[in-house]
Coordinates of N, CA and C in Angstrom, one line a residue:
X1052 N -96.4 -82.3 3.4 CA -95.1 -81.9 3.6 C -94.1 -82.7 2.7
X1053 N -93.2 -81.7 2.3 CA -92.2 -82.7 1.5 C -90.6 -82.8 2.2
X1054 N -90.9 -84.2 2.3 CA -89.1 -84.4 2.5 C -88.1 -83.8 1.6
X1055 N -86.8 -83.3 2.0 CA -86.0 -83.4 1.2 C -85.5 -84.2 0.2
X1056 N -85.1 -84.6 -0.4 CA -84.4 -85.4 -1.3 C -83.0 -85.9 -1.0
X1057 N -82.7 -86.8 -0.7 CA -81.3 -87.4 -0.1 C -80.8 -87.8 -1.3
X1058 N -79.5 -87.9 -1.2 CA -78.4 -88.2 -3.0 C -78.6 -89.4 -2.9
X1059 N -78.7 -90.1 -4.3 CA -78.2 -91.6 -4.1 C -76.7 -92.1 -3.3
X1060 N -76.3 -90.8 -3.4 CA -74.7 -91.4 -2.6 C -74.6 -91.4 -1.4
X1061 N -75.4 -90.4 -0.9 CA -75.7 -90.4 0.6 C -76.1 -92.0 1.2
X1062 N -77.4 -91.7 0.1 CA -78.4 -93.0 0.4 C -77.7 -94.5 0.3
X1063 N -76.4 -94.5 -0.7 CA -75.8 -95.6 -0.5 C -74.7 -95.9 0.8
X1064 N -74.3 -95.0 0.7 CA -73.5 -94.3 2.6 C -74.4 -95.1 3.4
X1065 N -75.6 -94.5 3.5 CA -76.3 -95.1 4.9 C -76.9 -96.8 4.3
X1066 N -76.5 -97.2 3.5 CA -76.9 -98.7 3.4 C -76.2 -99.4 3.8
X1067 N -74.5 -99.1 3.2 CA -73.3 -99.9 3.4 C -73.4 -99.8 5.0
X1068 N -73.1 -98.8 5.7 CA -73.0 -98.7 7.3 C -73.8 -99.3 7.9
X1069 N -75.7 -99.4 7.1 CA -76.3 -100.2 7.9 C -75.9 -101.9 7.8
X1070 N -75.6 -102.0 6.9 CA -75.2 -103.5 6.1 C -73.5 -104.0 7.4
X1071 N -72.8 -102.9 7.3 CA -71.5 -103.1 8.4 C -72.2 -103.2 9.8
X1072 N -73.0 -102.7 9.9 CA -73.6 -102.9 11.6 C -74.0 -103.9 11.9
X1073 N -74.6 -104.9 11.2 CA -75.0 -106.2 11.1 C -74.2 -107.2 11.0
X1074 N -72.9 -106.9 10.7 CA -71.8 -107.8 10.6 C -71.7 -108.6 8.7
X1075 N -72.7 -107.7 7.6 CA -72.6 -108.3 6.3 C -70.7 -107.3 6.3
X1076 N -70.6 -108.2 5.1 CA -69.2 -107.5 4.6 C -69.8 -107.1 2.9
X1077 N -69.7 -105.6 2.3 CA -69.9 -105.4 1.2 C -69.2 -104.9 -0.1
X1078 N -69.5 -105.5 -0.7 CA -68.9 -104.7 -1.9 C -69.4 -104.1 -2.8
X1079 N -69.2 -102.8 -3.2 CA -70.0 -101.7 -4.3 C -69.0 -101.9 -5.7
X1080 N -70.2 -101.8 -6.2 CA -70.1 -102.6 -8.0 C -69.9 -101.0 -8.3
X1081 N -68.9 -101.4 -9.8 CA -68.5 -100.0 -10.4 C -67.5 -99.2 -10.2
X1082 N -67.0 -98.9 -11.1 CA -65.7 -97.7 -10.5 C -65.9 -96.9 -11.9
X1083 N -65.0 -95.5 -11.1 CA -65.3 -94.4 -12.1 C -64.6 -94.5 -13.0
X1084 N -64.9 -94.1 -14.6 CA -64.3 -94.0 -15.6 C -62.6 -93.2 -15.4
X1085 N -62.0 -94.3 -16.2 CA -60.6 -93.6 -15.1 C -60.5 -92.3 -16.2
X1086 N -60.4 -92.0 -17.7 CA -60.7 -90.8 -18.4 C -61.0 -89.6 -17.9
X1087 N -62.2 -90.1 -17.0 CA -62.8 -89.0 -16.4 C -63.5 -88.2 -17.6
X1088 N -64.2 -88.7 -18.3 CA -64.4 -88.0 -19.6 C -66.3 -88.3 -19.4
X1089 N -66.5 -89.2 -18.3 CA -67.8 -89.4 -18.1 C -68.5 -89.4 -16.9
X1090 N -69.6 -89.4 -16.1 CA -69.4 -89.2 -14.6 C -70.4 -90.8 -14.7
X1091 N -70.3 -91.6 -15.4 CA -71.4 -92.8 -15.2 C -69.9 -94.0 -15.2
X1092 N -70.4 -95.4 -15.3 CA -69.3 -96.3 -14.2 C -68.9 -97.5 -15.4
X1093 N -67.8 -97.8 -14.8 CA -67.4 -99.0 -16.4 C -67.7 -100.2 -15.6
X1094 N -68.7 -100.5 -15.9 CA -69.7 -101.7 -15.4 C -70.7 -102.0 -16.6
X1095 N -71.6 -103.4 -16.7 CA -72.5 -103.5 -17.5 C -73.9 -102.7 -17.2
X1096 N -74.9 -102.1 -18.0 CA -75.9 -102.0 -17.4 C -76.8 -102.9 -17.2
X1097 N -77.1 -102.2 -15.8 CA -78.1 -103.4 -15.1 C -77.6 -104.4 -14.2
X1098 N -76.4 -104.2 -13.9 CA -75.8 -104.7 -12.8 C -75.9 -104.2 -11.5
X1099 N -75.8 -104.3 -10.0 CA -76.4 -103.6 -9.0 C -75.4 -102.6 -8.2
X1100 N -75.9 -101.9 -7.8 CA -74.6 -101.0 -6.7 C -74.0 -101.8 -5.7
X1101 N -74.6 -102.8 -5.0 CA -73.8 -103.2 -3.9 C -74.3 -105.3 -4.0
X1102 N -73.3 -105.6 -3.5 CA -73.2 -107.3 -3.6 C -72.6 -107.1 -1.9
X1103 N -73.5 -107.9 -0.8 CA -73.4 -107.9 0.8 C -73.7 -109.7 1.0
X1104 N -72.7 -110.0 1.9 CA -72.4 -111.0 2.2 C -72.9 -110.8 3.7
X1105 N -73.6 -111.9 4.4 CA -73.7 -112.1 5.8 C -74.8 -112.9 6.3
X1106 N -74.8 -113.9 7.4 CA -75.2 -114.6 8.0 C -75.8 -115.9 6.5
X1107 N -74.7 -116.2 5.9 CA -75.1 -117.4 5.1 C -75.8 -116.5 4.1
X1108 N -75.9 -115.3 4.1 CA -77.1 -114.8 2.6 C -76.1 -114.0 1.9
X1109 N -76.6 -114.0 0.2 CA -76.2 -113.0 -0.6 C -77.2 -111.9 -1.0
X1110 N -76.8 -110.8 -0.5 CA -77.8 -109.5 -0.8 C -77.3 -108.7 -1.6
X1111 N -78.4 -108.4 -2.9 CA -78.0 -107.9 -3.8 C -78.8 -106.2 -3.5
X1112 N -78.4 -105.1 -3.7 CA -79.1 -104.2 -2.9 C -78.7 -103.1 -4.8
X1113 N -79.5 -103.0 -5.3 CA -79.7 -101.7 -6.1 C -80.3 -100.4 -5.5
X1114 N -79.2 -99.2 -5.1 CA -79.6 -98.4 -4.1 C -80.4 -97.0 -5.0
X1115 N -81.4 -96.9 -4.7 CA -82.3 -95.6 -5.3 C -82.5 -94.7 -4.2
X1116 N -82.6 -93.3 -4.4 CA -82.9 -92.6 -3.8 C -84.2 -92.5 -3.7
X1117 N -85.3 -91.9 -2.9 CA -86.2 -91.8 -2.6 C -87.2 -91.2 -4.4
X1118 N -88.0 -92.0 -4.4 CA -88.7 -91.7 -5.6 C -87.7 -91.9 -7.2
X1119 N -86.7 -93.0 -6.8 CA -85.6 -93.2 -8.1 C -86.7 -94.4 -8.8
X1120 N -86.2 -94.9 -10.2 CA -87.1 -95.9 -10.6 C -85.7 -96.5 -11.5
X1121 N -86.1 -98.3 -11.4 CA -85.4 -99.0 -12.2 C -85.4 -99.0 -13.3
X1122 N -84.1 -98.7 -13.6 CA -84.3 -99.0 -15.4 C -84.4 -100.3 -16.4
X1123 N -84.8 -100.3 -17.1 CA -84.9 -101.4 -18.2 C -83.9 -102.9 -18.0
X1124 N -82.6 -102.2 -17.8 CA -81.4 -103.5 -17.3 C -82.0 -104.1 -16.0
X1125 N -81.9 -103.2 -15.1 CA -82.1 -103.5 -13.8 C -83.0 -104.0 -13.0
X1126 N -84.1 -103.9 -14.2 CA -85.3 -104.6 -14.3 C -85.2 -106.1 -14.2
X1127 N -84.5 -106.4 -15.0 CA -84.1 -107.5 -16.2 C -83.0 -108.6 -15.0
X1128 N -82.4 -107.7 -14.5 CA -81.2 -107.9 -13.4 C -82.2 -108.9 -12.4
X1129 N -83.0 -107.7 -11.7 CA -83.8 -108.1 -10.7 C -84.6 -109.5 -10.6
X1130 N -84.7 -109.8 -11.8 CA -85.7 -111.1 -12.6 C -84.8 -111.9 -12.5
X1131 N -83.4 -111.6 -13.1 CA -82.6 -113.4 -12.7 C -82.6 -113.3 -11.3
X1132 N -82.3 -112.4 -10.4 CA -81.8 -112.6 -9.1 C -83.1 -113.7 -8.5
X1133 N -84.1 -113.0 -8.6 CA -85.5 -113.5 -8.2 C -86.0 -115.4 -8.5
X1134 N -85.3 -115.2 -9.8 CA -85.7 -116.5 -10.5 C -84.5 -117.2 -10.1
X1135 N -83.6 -116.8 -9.4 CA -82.2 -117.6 -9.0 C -82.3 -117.6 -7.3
X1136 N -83.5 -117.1 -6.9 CA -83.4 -117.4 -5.2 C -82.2 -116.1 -5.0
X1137 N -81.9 -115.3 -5.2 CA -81.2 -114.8 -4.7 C -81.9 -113.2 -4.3
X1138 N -81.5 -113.0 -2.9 CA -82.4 -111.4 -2.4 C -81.7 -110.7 -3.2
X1139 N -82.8 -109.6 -3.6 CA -82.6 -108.4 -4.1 C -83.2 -107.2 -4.1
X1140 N -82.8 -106.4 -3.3 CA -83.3 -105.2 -2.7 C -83.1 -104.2 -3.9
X1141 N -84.5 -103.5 -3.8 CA -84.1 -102.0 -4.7 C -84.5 -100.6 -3.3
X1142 N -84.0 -99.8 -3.7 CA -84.1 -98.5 -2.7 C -83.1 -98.4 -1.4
X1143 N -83.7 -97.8 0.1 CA -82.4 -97.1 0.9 C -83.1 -98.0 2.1
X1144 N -82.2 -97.2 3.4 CA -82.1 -97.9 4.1 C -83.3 -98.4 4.3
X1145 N -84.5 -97.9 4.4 CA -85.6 -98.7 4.8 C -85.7 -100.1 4.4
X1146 N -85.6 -99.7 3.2 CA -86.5 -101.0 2.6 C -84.9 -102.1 2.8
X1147 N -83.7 -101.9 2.9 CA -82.5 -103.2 3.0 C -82.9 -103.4 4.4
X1148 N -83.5 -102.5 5.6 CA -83.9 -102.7 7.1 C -85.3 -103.8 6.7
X1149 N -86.4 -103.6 6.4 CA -87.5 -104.3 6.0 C -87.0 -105.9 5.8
X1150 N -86.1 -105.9 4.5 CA -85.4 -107.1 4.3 C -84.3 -108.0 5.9
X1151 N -83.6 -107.2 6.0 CA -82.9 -107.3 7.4 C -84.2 -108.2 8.5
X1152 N -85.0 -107.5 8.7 CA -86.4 -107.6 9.8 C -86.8 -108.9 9.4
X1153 N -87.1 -109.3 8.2 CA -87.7 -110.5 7.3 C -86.8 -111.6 7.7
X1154 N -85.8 -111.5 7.2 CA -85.0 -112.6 7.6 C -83.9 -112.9 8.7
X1155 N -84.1 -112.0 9.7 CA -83.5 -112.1 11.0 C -84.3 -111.8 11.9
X1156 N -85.2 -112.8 12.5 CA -85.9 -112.4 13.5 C -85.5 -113.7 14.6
X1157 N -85.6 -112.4 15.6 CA -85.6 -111.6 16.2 C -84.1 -110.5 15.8
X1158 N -84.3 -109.2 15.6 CA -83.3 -108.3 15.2 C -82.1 -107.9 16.6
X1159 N -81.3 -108.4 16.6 CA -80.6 -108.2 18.1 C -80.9 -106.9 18.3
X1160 N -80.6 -106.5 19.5 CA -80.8 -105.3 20.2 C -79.7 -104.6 19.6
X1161 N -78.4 -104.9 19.7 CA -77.1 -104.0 19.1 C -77.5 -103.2 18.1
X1162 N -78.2 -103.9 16.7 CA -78.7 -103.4 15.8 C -80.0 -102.7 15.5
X1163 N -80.9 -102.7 16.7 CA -82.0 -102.3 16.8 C -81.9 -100.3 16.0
X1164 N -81.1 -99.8 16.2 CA -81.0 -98.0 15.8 C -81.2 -98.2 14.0
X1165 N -81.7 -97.6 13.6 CA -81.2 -97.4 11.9 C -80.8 -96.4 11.6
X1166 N -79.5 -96.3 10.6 CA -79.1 -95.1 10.8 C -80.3 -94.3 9.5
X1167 N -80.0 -93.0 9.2 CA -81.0 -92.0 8.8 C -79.9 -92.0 7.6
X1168 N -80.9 -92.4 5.8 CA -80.6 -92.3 5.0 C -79.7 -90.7 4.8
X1169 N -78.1 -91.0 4.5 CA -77.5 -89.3 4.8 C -76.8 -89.5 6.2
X1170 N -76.6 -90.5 6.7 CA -76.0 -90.3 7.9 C -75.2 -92.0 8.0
X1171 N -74.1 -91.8 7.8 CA -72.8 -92.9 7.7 C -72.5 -93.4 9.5
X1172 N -71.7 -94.3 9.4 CA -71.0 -94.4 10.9 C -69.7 -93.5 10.6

């Protein structure tokens, strides 16, 4: 059986909201070309979609949709974060939830729901 394919926008939707449920505060990297002459973001490549602040961590979260792959920058990105101690997530909610699980155990009950990549608060 095949899943559908959820957007990366969806899929960043349901990360931020999971990330707000936990009490991180985030910020998404990039804004749109104000020209409008391009639909890609005036940022460096290889910089990540979202920078989340909470409980004393910085989470760097590069959001893919289901079956996306890192590009060359991002690659490259992933390797300082790594080599600088700093988390860095690639993919959707699961895998920022996996991370979440890892370093907050026991996961309060509040947050125990995840929401479903495609589905916001």
């Amino acid at each position: 059986m095949t899943l559908p394919r959820v957007s990366e926008k969806a899929t960043q939707a349901a990360v931020v909201a999971l990330l707000h449920k936990v009490g991180f505060r985030v910020w998404t990297i990039g804004t749109t070309r104000p020209s409008g002459d391009h639909r890609g973001t005036c940022q460096s490549p290889g910089l990540p979609d979202l920078l989340a602040f909470g409980r004393g961590r910085l989470l760097v979260v590069e959001v893919k949709a289901r079956g996306g792959v890192l590009r060359p920058e991002q690659v490259a990105f992933r390797a300082e974060c790594q080599a600088a101690g700093v988390a860095h997530v690639v993919g959707g909610v699961e895998d920022v939830w996996a991370w979440l699980s890892r370093m907050w155990t026991p996961v309060p009950a509040a947050v125990l729901t995840v929401p479903e990549e495609g589905e916001a608060d």
